[in-house]
Coordinates of C-alpha atoms in Angstrom, one line a residue:
M138 CA 66.4 141.4 223.4
N139 CA 66.8 143.0 226.9
L140 CA 64.7 146.1 228.0
S141 CA 67.7 148.5 227.3
E142 CA 68.3 147.3 223.6
S143 CA 64.4 147.4 223.2
A144 CA 64.4 151.1 224.3
Q145 CA 67.2 151.9 221.9
T146 CA 65.8 150.5 218.9
A147 CA 62.2 151.5 219.3
P148 CA 62.8 155.2 218.5
E149 CA 64.7 154.4 215.2
A150 CA 62.0 152.1 214.4
N151 CA 59.3 154.6 215.0
L152 CA 61.4 157.1 212.9
N153 CA 61.6 154.8 209.9
A154 CA 57.7 154.3 210.1
I155 CA 57.2 158.0 210.0
A156 CA 59.9 158.6 207.3
S157 CA 58.8 156.2 204.9
P158 CA 57.2 157.8 201.9
Q159 CA 53.5 157.2 201.1
P160 CA 52.6 155.1 198.0
A161 CA 52.3 157.3 194.8
R162 CA 48.6 158.0 194.0
C163 CA 49.5 159.9 190.7
R164 CA 51.9 159.4 187.8
L165 CA 53.2 162.5 186.0
V166 CA 54.5 162.0 182.4
L167 CA 56.6 164.5 180.8
P168 CA 56.8 163.9 177.1
H169 CA 60.2 165.1 175.7
F170 CA 61.7 165.6 172.3
Q171 CA 64.8 167.3 171.2
S172 CA 64.5 170.1 173.9
L173 CA 67.3 169.4 176.2
P174 CA 67.8 172.7 177.7
T175 CA 64.2 173.4 178.8
L176 CA 63.9 170.0 180.4
K177 CA 67.4 170.5 182.4
A178 CA 66.0 173.8 183.7
Y179 CA 62.4 172.5 184.3
L180 CA 62.7 169.3 185.8
P181 CA 64.7 169.8 188.9
D182 CA 62.5 172.6 189.8
L183 CA 59.5 170.5 189.3
L184 CA 60.8 167.7 191.6
R185 CA 61.9 170.3 194.3
S186 CA 58.3 171.7 194.1
L187 CA 56.4 168.3 194.1
N188 CA 58.6 167.4 197.2
S189 CA 58.0 170.5 199.1
H190 CA 54.1 170.3 198.6
A191 CA 54.4 166.5 199.5
V192 CA 52.3 165.4 196.6
P193 CA 52.2 161.4 196.2
V194 CA 53.4 161.3 192.8
E195 CA 55.8 159.3 190.7
V196 CA 57.4 161.1 187.7
K197 CA 58.2 159.7 184.3
I198 CA 60.3 161.2 181.4
V199 CA 59.4 159.6 178.1
D200 CA 61.9 160.4 175.4
D201 CA 60.1 160.5 171.8
G202 CA 63.0 159.4 169.8
S203 CA 65.4 162.2 170.4
S204 CA 68.9 161.8 168.8
R205 CA 70.8 158.7 170.3
L206 CA 73.5 161.2 172.0
M207 CA 70.7 163.2 173.6
Q208 CA 69.1 160.1 174.9
K209 CA 72.4 158.7 176.5
W210 CA 72.9 162.0 178.1
I211 CA 69.1 162.1 179.5
L212 CA 69.4 158.6 180.6
S213 CA 72.5 159.3 182.6
W214 CA 71.3 162.7 184.0
T215 CA 68.0 161.5 185.3
K216 CA 69.5 158.4 186.9
R217 CA 71.8 160.7 189.0
L218 CA 68.6 163.1 189.7
S219 CA 66.8 160.0 190.9
Q220 CA 69.3 159.4 193.7
T221 CA 68.0 162.7 195.5
H222 CA 64.4 162.3 194.2
P223 CA 63.2 158.5 194.4
E224 CA 59.8 159.9 192.9
L225 CA 61.6 160.1 189.5
L226 CA 61.2 156.7 187.7
D227 CA 63.4 155.3 185.0
T228 CA 63.4 157.3 181.9
Q229 CA 61.8 155.6 179.0
L230 CA 63.5 156.0 175.5
L231 CA 61.4 155.5 172.5
E232 CA 63.6 154.5 169.4
Q233 CA 61.5 156.5 166.9
N234 CA 59.4 159.6 167.1
H235 CA 55.9 158.8 167.1
G236 CA 54.2 161.9 168.8
K237 CA 53.3 163.4 172.0
G238 CA 50.1 161.5 172.5
Y239 CA 51.9 158.2 171.9
A240 CA 54.8 159.1 174.3
I241 CA 52.0 160.0 177.1
R242 CA 50.2 156.7 176.6
Q243 CA 53.5 154.8 176.8
G244 CA 54.2 156.6 180.0
W245 CA 50.9 155.9 181.3
N246 CA 51.3 152.1 180.9
G247 CA 52.2 149.7 183.5
V248 CA 51.2 151.7 186.9
S249 CA 50.8 150.3 190.2
D250 CA 47.5 149.8 191.8
S251 CA 47.9 152.6 194.2
I252 CA 47.7 155.0 191.3
E253 CA 44.4 156.9 190.9
L254 CA 45.2 159.7 188.5
L255 CA 47.4 159.9 185.5
A256 CA 48.7 163.2 184.3
F257 CA 50.9 164.8 181.8
V258 CA 52.6 168.1 181.6
D259 CA 54.7 169.6 178.7
A260 CA 58.4 169.6 179.6
D261 CA 58.8 173.1 178.2
G262 CA 58.3 174.6 181.3
S263 CA 55.4 176.9 180.1
I264 CA 53.5 175.8 183.4
P265 CA 55.1 176.9 186.7
A266 CA 56.2 174.0 188.9
D267 CA 54.2 175.2 191.8
A268 CA 51.1 175.3 189.7
V269 CA 51.6 171.8 188.6
S270 CA 51.9 170.7 192.2
N271 CA 49.0 172.7 193.6
Q272 CA 46.7 171.3 191.0
L273 CA 47.9 167.8 191.3
L274 CA 46.9 167.9 195.1
A275 CA 43.5 169.6 194.1
A276 CA 42.9 166.9 191.5
L277 CA 43.5 164.2 194.0
Q278 CA 40.7 165.5 196.0
E279 CA 38.4 164.7 193.0
P280 CA 40.0 161.6 191.4
H281 CA 37.0 160.7 189.3
H282 CA 37.2 164.2 187.6
L283 CA 39.0 164.9 184.5
H284 CA 41.0 168.0 185.4
C285 CA 42.1 170.0 182.3
G286 CA 44.3 173.1 182.7
I287 CA 43.6 176.1 180.5
R288 CA 45.7 179.1 179.7
P289 CA 44.8 182.5 180.6
A290 CA 43.5 184.9 177.9
P291 CA 46.4 185.4 175.6
S292 CA 48.4 188.6 175.4
R293 CA 51.5 190.0 174.0
A294 CA 53.3 189.2 177.1
T295 CA 52.5 185.5 177.0
R296 CA 52.1 184.7 173.3
S297 CA 53.1 186.1 170.0
L298 CA 50.3 187.3 167.7
K299 CA 50.7 184.3 165.3
R300 CA 50.4 181.7 167.9
R301 CA 47.5 183.4 169.4
F302 CA 45.8 183.6 166.1
M303 CA 46.5 179.7 165.2
A304 CA 45.5 178.6 168.9
A305 CA 42.2 180.4 168.6
C306 CA 41.5 179.2 165.2
F307 CA 42.3 175.4 166.4
A308 CA 40.4 175.7 169.6
T309 CA 37.2 177.0 167.8
Y310 CA 37.5 174.3 165.1
A311 CA 38.1 171.4 167.7
R312 CA 35.2 172.3 169.9
R313 CA 32.7 172.6 166.7
M314 CA 33.9 169.5 165.1
L315 CA 34.3 167.3 168.3
R316 CA 31.8 169.0 170.4
I317 CA 34.2 169.7 173.1
E318 CA 33.2 172.2 175.7
V319 CA 36.7 173.1 177.0
K320 CA 37.6 176.5 176.3
D321 CA 41.3 175.6 175.8
P322 CA 41.9 172.0 174.7
Q323 CA 45.5 172.2 173.8
C324 CA 46.7 173.1 177.1
G325 CA 49.6 170.8 178.1
F326 CA 48.6 169.8 181.4
K327 CA 45.8 167.2 182.2
M328 CA 45.0 164.9 185.0
V329 CA 42.8 161.8 184.0
P330 CA 41.3 159.2 186.4
R331 CA 43.1 156.0 185.8
S332 CA 39.9 154.2 185.8
L333 CA 38.9 156.5 182.6
Y334 CA 42.0 155.8 180.9
Q335 CA 41.5 152.0 181.2
Q336 CA 38.2 152.3 179.7
L337 CA 39.5 154.6 176.8
H338 CA 43.0 153.3 176.0
R339 CA 42.1 151.0 173.0
R340 CA 40.2 153.7 171.4
F341 CA 42.8 156.3 170.8
K342 CA 43.6 156.7 166.9
V343 CA 46.0 159.6 166.8
N344 CA 49.5 159.9 168.2
R345 CA 50.4 163.5 168.0
F346 CA 49.4 166.8 169.4
A347 CA 45.7 166.2 168.8
F348 CA 45.7 163.7 171.5
D349 CA 44.2 166.1 173.9
C350 CA 41.3 166.6 172.0
E351 CA 40.7 163.0 171.3
L352 CA 41.0 162.5 175.2
L353 CA 38.4 165.2 175.8
A354 CA 36.1 163.9 173.2
H355 CA 36.1 160.4 174.5
A356 CA 35.7 161.4 177.9
A357 CA 32.8 163.9 177.1
L358 CA 31.1 160.6 175.3
L359 CA 31.1 158.9 178.6
N360 CA 29.7 161.9 180.6
T361 CA 33.0 162.2 182.4
P362 CA 32.9 165.5 184.5
I363 CA 35.5 167.8 183.6
R364 CA 37.0 170.6 185.6
E365 CA 38.8 173.6 183.8
V366 CA 41.6 175.2 185.9
E367 CA 43.1 178.3 184.8
L368 CA 46.8 178.2 185.1
P369 CA 49.9 180.8 185.0
W370 CA 51.3 180.1 181.8
V371 CA 54.1 181.8 179.4
E372 CA 55.0 180.5 176.0
S373 CA 58.1 178.8 175.7
P374 CA 60.5 179.9 172.7
T375 CA 61.5 176.1 172.4
S376 CA 58.1 174.7 171.6
T377 CA 58.3 171.7 169.3
V378 CA 54.9 172.6 167.7
R379 CA 55.2 173.9 164.1
S380 CA 52.5 176.1 162.9
I381 CA 51.8 175.0 159.4
R382 CA 53.3 171.5 159.1
D383 CA 51.6 170.3 162.8
G384 CA 48.6 172.5 162.3
W385 CA 47.8 170.6 159.2
R386 CA 48.5 167.2 160.8
M387 CA 46.1 168.4 163.6
M388 CA 43.4 169.3 161.5
L389 CA 43.4 165.8 159.5
D390 CA 43.6 164.1 162.8
L391 CA 40.5 166.0 164.0
R392 CA 38.6 164.7 161.2
R393 CA 40.0 161.3 161.9
I394 CA 38.8 161.4 165.6
R395 CA 35.4 162.7 164.5
R396 CA 35.0 159.6 162.2
S397 CA 36.0 157.4 165.1
L398 CA 33.3 159.2 167.4
Q399 CA 30.7 158.8 164.8
L400 CA 31.3 155.1 164.3
R401 CA 31.1 154.6 168.0
N402 CA 27.9 156.5 168.4
R403 CA 26.5 154.4 165.4
L404 CA 27.4 151.1 167.2
R405 CA 26.3 152.4 170.6
R406 CA 22.7 153.0 169.1
S407 CA 22.7 149.7 167.4
G408 CA 23.4 148.1 170.7
D409 CA 27.0 146.9 169.9
T410 CA 29.5 148.8 171.8
H411 CA 32.3 146.4 171.1

C-alpha cells in the first residue's frame, strides 16, 4: 500500500473504531403477556431513550405464552425494530404462560461475560423511558448493589383506591413475613448484580408476581446492599395483575418463600448450606 492509499484509509479506520459500540454491561428484560398495544407504544420510546443516553445495554423481550397470532406478530415486529436498534436481541417466545418471574429468569439466562447487571422493567410503560435509562446508568456505577425502584406515594392521580389498598396490604404482609426492608417490593423495575443472580438462581421457587419479593428476601439473607430509588410512575390501565386471583396466589407464594428461607436458615445453622 502506498502513502496516498494509507492516508485515505486511515481516517475511515479511525472512524470505524470510534463508531463501534461498546460492549453491553447490562441486560434489560421486558416480560410480556397479552398486552400488545402498550408494548408497541413503550418499546420504541425505551430504545430511543437508551440510545440517546448511551446506556451500554442489551434489551430482550420475553413473551410469556401469549396467543400464537400475537407472538408471530411480535417476532416479526421486533426483528424489524432491531434493524435500527441493534441492542434489541431476538425475542424469546415461551409456549405456555408460566408467570412474570419465570419469564424474567429465562431472559437473564445465557448472558455474555461483559454483563455486570441484570435488570427488568414491566412492559406496560408505567415507568417512563428516561427514568429507566437514568437509573441503569446510576446502577452501573454501583454494580455490586441491588437497585430497587419504588413508586412515589400513591395518589388518586396515579392509582385507583382499590389498587392503592391492595398494594399497601400486600407490601405490609410481605415485609413482615419475609423481613424485607424495601418499602415497595412490587415495583416493576429492579437491577441485580449478575454475580448475585448466579448465586441465587437455583433457589427461586415461585414463577409469578411474588418473584420480586423472593429476590429481595434472598438478597437480604446474603447481606446484599440494596438501594431504593423513587421513580416517576403512573398506573397502566392494561396491567395483567388481577386483584383477587393474583393476590391470593401471591399470598400463597409468600408462604412458600418463607418456608424455603426457614429451611435454608436451618441448614446454614447446622453447617450444611448445600
